[in-house]
JSON list of C-alpha atoms in Angstrom, two decimals:
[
{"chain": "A", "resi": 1, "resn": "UNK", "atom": "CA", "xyz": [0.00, 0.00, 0.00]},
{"chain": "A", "resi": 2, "resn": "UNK", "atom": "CA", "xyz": [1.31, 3.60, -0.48]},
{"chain": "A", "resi": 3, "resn": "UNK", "atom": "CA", "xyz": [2.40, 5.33, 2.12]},
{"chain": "A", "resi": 4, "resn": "UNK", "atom": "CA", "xyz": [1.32, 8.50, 0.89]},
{"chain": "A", "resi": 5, "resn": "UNK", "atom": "CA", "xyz": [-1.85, 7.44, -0.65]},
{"chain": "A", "resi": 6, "resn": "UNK", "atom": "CA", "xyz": [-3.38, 5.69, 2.65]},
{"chain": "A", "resi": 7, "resn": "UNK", "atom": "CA", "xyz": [-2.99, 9.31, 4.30]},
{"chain": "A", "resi": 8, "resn": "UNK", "atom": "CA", "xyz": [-6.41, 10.63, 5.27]},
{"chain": "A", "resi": 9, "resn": "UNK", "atom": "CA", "xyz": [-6.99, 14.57, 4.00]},
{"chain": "A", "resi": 10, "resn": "UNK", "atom": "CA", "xyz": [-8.14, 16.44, 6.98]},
{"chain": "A", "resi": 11, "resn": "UNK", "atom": "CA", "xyz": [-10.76, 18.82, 5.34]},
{"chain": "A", "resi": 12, "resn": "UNK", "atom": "CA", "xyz": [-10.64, 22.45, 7.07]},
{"chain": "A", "resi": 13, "resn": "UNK", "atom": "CA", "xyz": [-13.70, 24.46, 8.31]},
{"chain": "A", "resi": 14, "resn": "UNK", "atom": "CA", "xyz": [-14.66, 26.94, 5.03]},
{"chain": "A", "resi": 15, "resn": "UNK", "atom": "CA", "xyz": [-14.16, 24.08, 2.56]},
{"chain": "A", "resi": 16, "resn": "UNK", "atom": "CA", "xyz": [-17.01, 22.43, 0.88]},
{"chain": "A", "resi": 17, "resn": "UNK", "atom": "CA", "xyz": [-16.37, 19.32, -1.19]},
{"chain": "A", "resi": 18, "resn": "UNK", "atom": "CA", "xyz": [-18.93, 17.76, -3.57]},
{"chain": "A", "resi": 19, "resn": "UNK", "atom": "CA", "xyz": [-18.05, 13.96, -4.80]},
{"chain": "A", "resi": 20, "resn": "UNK", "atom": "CA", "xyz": [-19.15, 12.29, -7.97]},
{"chain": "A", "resi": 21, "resn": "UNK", "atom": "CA", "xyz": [-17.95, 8.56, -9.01]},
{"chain": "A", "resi": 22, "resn": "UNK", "atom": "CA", "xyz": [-15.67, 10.21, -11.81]},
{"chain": "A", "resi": 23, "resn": "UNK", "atom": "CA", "xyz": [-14.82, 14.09, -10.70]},
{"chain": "A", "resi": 24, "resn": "UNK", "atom": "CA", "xyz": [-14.21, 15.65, -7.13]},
{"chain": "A", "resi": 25, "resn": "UNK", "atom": "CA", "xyz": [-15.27, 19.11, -6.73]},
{"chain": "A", "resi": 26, "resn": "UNK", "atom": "CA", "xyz": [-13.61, 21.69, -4.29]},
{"chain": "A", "resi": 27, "resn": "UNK", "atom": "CA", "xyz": [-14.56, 24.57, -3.43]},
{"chain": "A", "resi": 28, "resn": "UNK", "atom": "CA", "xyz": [-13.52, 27.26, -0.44]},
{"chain": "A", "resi": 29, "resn": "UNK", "atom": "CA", "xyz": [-12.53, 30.45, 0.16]},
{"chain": "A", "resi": 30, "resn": "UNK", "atom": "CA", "xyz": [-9.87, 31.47, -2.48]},
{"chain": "A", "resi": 31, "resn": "UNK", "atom": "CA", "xyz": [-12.01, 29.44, -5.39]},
{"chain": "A", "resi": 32, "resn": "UNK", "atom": "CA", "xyz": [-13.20, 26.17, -6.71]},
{"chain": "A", "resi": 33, "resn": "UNK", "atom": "CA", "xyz": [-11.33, 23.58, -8.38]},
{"chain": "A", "resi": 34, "resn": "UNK", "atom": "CA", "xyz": [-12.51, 19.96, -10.45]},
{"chain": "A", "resi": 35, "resn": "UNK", "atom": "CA", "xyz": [-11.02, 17.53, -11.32]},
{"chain": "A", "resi": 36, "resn": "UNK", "atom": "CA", "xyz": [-11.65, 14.15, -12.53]},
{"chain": "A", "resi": 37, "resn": "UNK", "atom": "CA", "xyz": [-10.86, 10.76, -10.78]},
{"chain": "A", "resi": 38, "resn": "UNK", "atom": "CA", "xyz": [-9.17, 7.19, -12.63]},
{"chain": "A", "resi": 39, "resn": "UNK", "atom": "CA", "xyz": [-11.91, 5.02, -12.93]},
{"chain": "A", "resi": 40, "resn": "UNK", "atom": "CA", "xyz": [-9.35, 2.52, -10.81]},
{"chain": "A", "resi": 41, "resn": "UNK", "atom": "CA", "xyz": [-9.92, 4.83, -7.52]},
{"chain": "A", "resi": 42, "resn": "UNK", "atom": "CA", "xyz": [-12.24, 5.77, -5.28]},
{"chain": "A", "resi": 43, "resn": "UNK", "atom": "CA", "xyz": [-12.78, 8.56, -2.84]},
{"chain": "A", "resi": 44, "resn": "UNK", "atom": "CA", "xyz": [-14.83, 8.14, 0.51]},
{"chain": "A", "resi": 45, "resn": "UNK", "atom": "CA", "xyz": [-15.59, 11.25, 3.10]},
{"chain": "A", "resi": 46, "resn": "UNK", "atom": "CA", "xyz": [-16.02, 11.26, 6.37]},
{"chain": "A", "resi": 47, "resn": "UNK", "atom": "CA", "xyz": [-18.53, 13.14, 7.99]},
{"chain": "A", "resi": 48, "resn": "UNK", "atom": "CA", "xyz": [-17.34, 16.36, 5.80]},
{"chain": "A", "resi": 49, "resn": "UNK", "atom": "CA", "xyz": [-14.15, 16.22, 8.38]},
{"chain": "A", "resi": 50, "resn": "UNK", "atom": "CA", "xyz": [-11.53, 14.16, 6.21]},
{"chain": "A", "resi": 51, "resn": "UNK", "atom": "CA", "xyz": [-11.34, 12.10, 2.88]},
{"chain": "A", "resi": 52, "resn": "UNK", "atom": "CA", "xyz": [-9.89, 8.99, 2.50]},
{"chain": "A", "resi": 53, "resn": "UNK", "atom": "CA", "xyz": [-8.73, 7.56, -0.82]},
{"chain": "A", "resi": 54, "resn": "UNK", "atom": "CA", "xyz": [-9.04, 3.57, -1.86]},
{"chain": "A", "resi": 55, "resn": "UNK", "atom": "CA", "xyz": [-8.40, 1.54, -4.86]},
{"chain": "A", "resi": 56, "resn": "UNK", "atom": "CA", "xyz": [-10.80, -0.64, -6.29]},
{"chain": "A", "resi": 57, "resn": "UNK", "atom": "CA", "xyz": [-7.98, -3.27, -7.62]},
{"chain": "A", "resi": 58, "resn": "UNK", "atom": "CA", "xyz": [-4.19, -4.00, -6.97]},
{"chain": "A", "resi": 59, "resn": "UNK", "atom": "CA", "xyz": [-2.92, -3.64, -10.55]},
{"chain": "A", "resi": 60, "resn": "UNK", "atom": "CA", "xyz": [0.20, -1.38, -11.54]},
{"chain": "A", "resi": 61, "resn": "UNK", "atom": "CA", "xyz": [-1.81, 1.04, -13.01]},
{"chain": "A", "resi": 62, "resn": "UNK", "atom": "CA", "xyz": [-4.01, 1.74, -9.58]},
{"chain": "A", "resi": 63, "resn": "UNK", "atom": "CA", "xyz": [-0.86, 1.59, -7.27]},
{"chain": "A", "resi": 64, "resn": "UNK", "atom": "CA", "xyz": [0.66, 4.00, -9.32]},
{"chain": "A", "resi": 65, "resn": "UNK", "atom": "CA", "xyz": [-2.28, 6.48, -9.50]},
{"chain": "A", "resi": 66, "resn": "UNK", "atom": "CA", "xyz": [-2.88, 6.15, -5.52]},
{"chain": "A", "resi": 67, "resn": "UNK", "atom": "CA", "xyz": [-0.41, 8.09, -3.82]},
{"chain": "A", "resi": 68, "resn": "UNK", "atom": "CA", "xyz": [-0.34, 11.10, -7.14]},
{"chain": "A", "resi": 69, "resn": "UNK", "atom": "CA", "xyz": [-4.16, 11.52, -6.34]},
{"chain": "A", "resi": 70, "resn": "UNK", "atom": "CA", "xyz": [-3.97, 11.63, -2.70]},
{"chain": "A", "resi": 71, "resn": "UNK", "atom": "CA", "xyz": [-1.45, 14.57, -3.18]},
{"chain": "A", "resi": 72, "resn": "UNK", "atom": "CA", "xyz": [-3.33, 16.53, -5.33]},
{"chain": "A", "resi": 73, "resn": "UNK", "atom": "CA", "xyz": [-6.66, 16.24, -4.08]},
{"chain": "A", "resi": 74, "resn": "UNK", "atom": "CA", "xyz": [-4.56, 17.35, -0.78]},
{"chain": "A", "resi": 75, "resn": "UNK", "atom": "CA", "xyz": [-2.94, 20.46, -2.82]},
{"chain": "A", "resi": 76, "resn": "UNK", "atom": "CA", "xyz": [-6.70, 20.92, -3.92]},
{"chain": "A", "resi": 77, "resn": "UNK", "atom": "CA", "xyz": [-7.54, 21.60, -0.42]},
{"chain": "A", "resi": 78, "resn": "UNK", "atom": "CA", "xyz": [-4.91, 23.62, 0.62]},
{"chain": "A", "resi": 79, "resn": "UNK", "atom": "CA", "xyz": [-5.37, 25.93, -2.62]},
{"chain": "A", "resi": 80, "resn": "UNK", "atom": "CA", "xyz": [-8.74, 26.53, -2.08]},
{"chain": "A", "resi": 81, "resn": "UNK", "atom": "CA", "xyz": [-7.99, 27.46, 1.65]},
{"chain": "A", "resi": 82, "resn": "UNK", "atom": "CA", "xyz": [-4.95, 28.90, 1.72]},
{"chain": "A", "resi": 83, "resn": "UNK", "atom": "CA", "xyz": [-3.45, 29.35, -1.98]},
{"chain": "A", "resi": 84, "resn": "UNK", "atom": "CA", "xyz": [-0.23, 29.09, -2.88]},
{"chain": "A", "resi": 85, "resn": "UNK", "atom": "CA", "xyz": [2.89, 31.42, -3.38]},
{"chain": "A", "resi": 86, "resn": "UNK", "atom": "CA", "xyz": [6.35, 31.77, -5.36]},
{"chain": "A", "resi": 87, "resn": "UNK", "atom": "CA", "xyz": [8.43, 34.18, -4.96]},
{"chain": "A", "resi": 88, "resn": "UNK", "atom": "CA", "xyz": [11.38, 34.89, -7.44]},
{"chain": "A", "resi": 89, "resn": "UNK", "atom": "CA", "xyz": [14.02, 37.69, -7.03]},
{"chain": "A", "resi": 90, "resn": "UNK", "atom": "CA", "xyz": [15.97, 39.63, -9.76]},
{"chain": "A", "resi": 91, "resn": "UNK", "atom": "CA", "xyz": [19.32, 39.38, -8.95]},
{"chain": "A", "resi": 92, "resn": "UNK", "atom": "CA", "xyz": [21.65, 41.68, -11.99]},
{"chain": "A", "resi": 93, "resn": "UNK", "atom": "CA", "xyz": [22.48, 45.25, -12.28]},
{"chain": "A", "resi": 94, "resn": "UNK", "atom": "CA", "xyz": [19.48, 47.33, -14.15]},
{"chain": "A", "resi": 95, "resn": "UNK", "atom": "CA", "xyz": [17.44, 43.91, -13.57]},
{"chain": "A", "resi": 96, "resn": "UNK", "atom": "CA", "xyz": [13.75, 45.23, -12.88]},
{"chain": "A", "resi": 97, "resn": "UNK", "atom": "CA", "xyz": [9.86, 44.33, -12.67]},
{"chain": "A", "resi": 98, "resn": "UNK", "atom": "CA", "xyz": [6.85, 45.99, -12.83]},
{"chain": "A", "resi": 99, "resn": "UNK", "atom": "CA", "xyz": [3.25, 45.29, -13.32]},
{"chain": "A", "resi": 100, "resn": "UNK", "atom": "CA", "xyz": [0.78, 47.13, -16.32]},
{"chain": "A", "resi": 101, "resn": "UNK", "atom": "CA", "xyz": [-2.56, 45.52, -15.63]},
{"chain": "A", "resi": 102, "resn": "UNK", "atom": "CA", "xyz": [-2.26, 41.82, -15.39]},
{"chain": "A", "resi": 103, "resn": "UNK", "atom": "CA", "xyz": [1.01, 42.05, -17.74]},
{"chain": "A", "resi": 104, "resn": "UNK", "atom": "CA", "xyz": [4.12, 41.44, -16.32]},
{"chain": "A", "resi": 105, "resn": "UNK", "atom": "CA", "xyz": [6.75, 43.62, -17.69]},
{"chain": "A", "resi": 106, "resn": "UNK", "atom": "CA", "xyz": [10.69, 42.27, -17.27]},
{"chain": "A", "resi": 107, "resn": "UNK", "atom": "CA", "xyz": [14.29, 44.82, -18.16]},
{"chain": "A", "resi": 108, "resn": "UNK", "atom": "CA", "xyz": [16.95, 41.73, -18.03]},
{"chain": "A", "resi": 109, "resn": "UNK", "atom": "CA", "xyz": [20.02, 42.94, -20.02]},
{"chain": "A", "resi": 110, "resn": "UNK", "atom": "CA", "xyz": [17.82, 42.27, -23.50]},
{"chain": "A", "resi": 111, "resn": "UNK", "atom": "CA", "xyz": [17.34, 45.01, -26.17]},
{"chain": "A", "resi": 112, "resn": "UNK", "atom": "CA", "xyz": [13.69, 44.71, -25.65]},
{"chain": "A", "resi": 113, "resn": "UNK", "atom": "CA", "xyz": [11.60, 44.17, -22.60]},
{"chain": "A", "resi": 114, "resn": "UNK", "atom": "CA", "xyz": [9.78, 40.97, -21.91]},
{"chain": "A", "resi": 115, "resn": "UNK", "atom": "CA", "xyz": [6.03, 40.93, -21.61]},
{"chain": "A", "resi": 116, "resn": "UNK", "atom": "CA", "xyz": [4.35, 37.87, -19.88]},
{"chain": "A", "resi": 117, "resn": "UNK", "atom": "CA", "xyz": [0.83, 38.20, -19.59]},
{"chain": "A", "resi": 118, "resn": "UNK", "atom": "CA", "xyz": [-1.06, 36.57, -16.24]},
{"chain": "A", "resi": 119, "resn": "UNK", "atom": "CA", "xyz": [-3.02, 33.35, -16.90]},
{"chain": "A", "resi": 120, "resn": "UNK", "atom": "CA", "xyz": [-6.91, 33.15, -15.18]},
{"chain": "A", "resi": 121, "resn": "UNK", "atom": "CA", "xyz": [-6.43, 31.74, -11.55]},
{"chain": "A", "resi": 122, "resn": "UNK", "atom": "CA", "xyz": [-3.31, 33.51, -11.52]},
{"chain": "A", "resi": 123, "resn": "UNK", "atom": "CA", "xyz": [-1.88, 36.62, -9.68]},
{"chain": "A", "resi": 124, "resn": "UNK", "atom": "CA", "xyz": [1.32, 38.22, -10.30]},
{"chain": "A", "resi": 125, "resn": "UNK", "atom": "CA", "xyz": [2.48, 41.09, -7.90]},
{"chain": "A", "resi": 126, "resn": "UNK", "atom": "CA", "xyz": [6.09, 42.98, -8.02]},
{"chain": "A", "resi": 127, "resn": "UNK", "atom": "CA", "xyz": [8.27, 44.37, -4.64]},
{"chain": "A", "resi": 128, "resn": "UNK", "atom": "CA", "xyz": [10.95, 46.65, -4.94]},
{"chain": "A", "resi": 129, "resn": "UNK", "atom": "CA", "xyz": [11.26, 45.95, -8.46]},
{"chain": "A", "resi": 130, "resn": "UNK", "atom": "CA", "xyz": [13.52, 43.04, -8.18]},
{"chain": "A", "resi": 131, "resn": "UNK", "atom": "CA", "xyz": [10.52, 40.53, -6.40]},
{"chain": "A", "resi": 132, "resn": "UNK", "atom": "CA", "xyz": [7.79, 38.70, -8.10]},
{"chain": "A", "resi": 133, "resn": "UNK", "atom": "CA", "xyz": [5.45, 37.32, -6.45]},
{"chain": "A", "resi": 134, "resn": "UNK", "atom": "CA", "xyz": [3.70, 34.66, -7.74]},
{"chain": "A", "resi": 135, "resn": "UNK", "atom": "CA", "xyz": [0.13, 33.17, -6.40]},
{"chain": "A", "resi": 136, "resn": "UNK", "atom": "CA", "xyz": [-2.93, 30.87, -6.60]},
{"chain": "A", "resi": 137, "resn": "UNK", "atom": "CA", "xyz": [-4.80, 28.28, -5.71]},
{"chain": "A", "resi": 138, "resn": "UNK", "atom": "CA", "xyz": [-3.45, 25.74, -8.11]},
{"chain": "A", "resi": 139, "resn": "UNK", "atom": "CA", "xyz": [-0.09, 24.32, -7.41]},
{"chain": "A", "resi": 140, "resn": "UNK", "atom": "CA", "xyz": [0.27, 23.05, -10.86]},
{"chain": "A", "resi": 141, "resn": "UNK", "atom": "CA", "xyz": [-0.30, 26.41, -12.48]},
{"chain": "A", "resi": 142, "resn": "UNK", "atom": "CA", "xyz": [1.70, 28.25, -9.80]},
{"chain": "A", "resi": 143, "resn": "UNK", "atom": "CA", "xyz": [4.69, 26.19, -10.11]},
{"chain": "A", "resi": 144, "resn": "UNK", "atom": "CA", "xyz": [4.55, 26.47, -13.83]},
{"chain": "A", "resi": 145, "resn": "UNK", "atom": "CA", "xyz": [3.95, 30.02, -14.27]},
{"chain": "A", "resi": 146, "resn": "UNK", "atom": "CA", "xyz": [7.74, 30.30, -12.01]},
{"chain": "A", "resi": 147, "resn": "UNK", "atom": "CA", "xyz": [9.33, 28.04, -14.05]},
{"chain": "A", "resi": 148, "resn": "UNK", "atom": "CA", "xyz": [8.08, 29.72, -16.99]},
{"chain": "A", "resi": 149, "resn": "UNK", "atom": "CA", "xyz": [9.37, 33.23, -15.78]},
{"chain": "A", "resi": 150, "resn": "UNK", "atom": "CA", "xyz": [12.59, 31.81, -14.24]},
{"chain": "A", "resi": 151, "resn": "UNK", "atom": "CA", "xyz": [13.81, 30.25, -17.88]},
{"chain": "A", "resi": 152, "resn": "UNK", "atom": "CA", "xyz": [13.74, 33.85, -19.51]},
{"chain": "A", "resi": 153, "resn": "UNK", "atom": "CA", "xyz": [16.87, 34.12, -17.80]},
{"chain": "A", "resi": 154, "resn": "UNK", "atom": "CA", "xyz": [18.53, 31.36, -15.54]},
{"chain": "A", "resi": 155, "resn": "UNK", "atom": "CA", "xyz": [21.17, 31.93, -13.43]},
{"chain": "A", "resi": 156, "resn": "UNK", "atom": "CA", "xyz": [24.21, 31.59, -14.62]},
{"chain": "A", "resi": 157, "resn": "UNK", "atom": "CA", "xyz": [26.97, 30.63, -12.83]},
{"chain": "A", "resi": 158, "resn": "UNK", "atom": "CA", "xyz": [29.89, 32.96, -13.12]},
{"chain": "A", "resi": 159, "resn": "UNK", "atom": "CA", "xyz": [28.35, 35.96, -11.38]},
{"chain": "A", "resi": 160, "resn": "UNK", "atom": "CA", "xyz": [25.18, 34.34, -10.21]},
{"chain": "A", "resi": 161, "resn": "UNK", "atom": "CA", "xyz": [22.85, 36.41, -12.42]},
{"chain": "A", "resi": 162, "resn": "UNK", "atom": "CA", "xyz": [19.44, 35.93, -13.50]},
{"chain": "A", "resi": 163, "resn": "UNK", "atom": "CA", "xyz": [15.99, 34.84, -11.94]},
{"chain": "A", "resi": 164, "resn": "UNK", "atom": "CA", "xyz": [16.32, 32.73, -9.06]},
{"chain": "A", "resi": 165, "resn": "UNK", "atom": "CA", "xyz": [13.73, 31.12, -6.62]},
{"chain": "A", "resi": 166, "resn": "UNK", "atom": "CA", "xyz": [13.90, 32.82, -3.45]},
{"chain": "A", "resi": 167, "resn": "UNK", "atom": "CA", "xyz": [16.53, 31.18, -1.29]},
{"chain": "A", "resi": 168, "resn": "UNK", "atom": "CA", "xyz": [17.70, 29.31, -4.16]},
{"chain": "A", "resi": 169, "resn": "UNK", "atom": "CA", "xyz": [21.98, 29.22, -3.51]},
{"chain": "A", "resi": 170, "resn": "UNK", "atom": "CA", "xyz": [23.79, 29.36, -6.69]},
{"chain": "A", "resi": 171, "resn": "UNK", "atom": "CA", "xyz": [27.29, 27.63, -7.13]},
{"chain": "A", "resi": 172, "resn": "UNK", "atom": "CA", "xyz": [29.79, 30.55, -8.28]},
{"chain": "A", "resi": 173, "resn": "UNK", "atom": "CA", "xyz": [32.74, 28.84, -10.50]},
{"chain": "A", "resi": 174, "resn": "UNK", "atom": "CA", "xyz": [35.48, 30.18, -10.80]},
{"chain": "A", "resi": 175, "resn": "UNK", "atom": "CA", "xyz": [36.56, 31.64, -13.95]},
{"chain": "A", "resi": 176, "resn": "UNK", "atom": "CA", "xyz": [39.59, 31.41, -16.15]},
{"chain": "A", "resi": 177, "resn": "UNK", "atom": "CA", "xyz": [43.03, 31.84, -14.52]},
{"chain": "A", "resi": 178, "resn": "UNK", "atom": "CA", "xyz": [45.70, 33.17, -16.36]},
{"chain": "A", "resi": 179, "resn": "UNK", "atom": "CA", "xyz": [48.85, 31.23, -16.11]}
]
């Protein structure tokens, strides 16, 4: 049995859930989310206090699905009740943010500026022109969205410059001595 996927979900006060045999819908403070469930699982609540999820067979294909499900009907919850955040930080000289709207305007050393525009279900807020923040109440989308940003321009790893996940540590290598 999975470890992770015999876990019981503790549902918290301000989240409603509504079950169907093929989708689970969530819905709470921040938003709602659906999605749908492998016909090789099933989902039973408790008393609108905690969910439990079960497989209907012990083939590969349901053992493997177990434990993913469990965590993201779990990240379900917690999005809906308490979102999620990334940060990333501008770390360059004349490296800036700033927000027009919902579009997400980037100066990183190119000869033009870089304009990523905010997906539905997603926020994007600057700090002191070097901190994005990034937040929702999907983890998937979240995450992605960060990634997305953060490949414009890596950090490299001479001087360390680029977009970098807040308390990401970048390994500085030394350059070329002269001999």
């Amino acid at each position: 049995m999975s470890r992770i996927g015999k876990q019981i979900i503790k549902i918290p006060s301000g989240v409603s859930i509504n079950l169907t045999p093929e989708s689970i819908h969530v819905k709470g403070p921040k938003g709602e989310i659906q999605r749908s469930i492998p016909f090789c699982l099933s989902i039973v609540q408790k008393e609108n206090i905690s969910l439990q999820i079960l497989r209907k067979d012990e083939n590969i294909s349901s053992r493997e699905m177990h434990g993913l499900f469990r965590s993201l009907i779990s990240n379900m919850v917690v999005g809906t009740s308490k979102g999620f955040t990334k940060i990333l930080e501008l770390k360059g000289i004349g490296y800036k943010a700033n927000i027009d709207k919902k579009v997400l305007n980037l100066a990183l050393g190119f000869s033009h500026p870089v304009k990523i525009e905010a997906p539905t279900g997603i926020e994007l807020s600057v700090e002191n022109n070097t901190i994005i923040k990034i937040s929702g109440i999907d983890k998937e989308k979240v995450g992605l969205i960060a990634q997305q940003i953060r490949s414009i321009k890596p950090p490299e790893p001479y001087k360390g410059k680029g977009i970098l996940y807040k308390g990401e540590v970048i390994q500085i290598k030394v350059g070329k001595s002269s001999k």
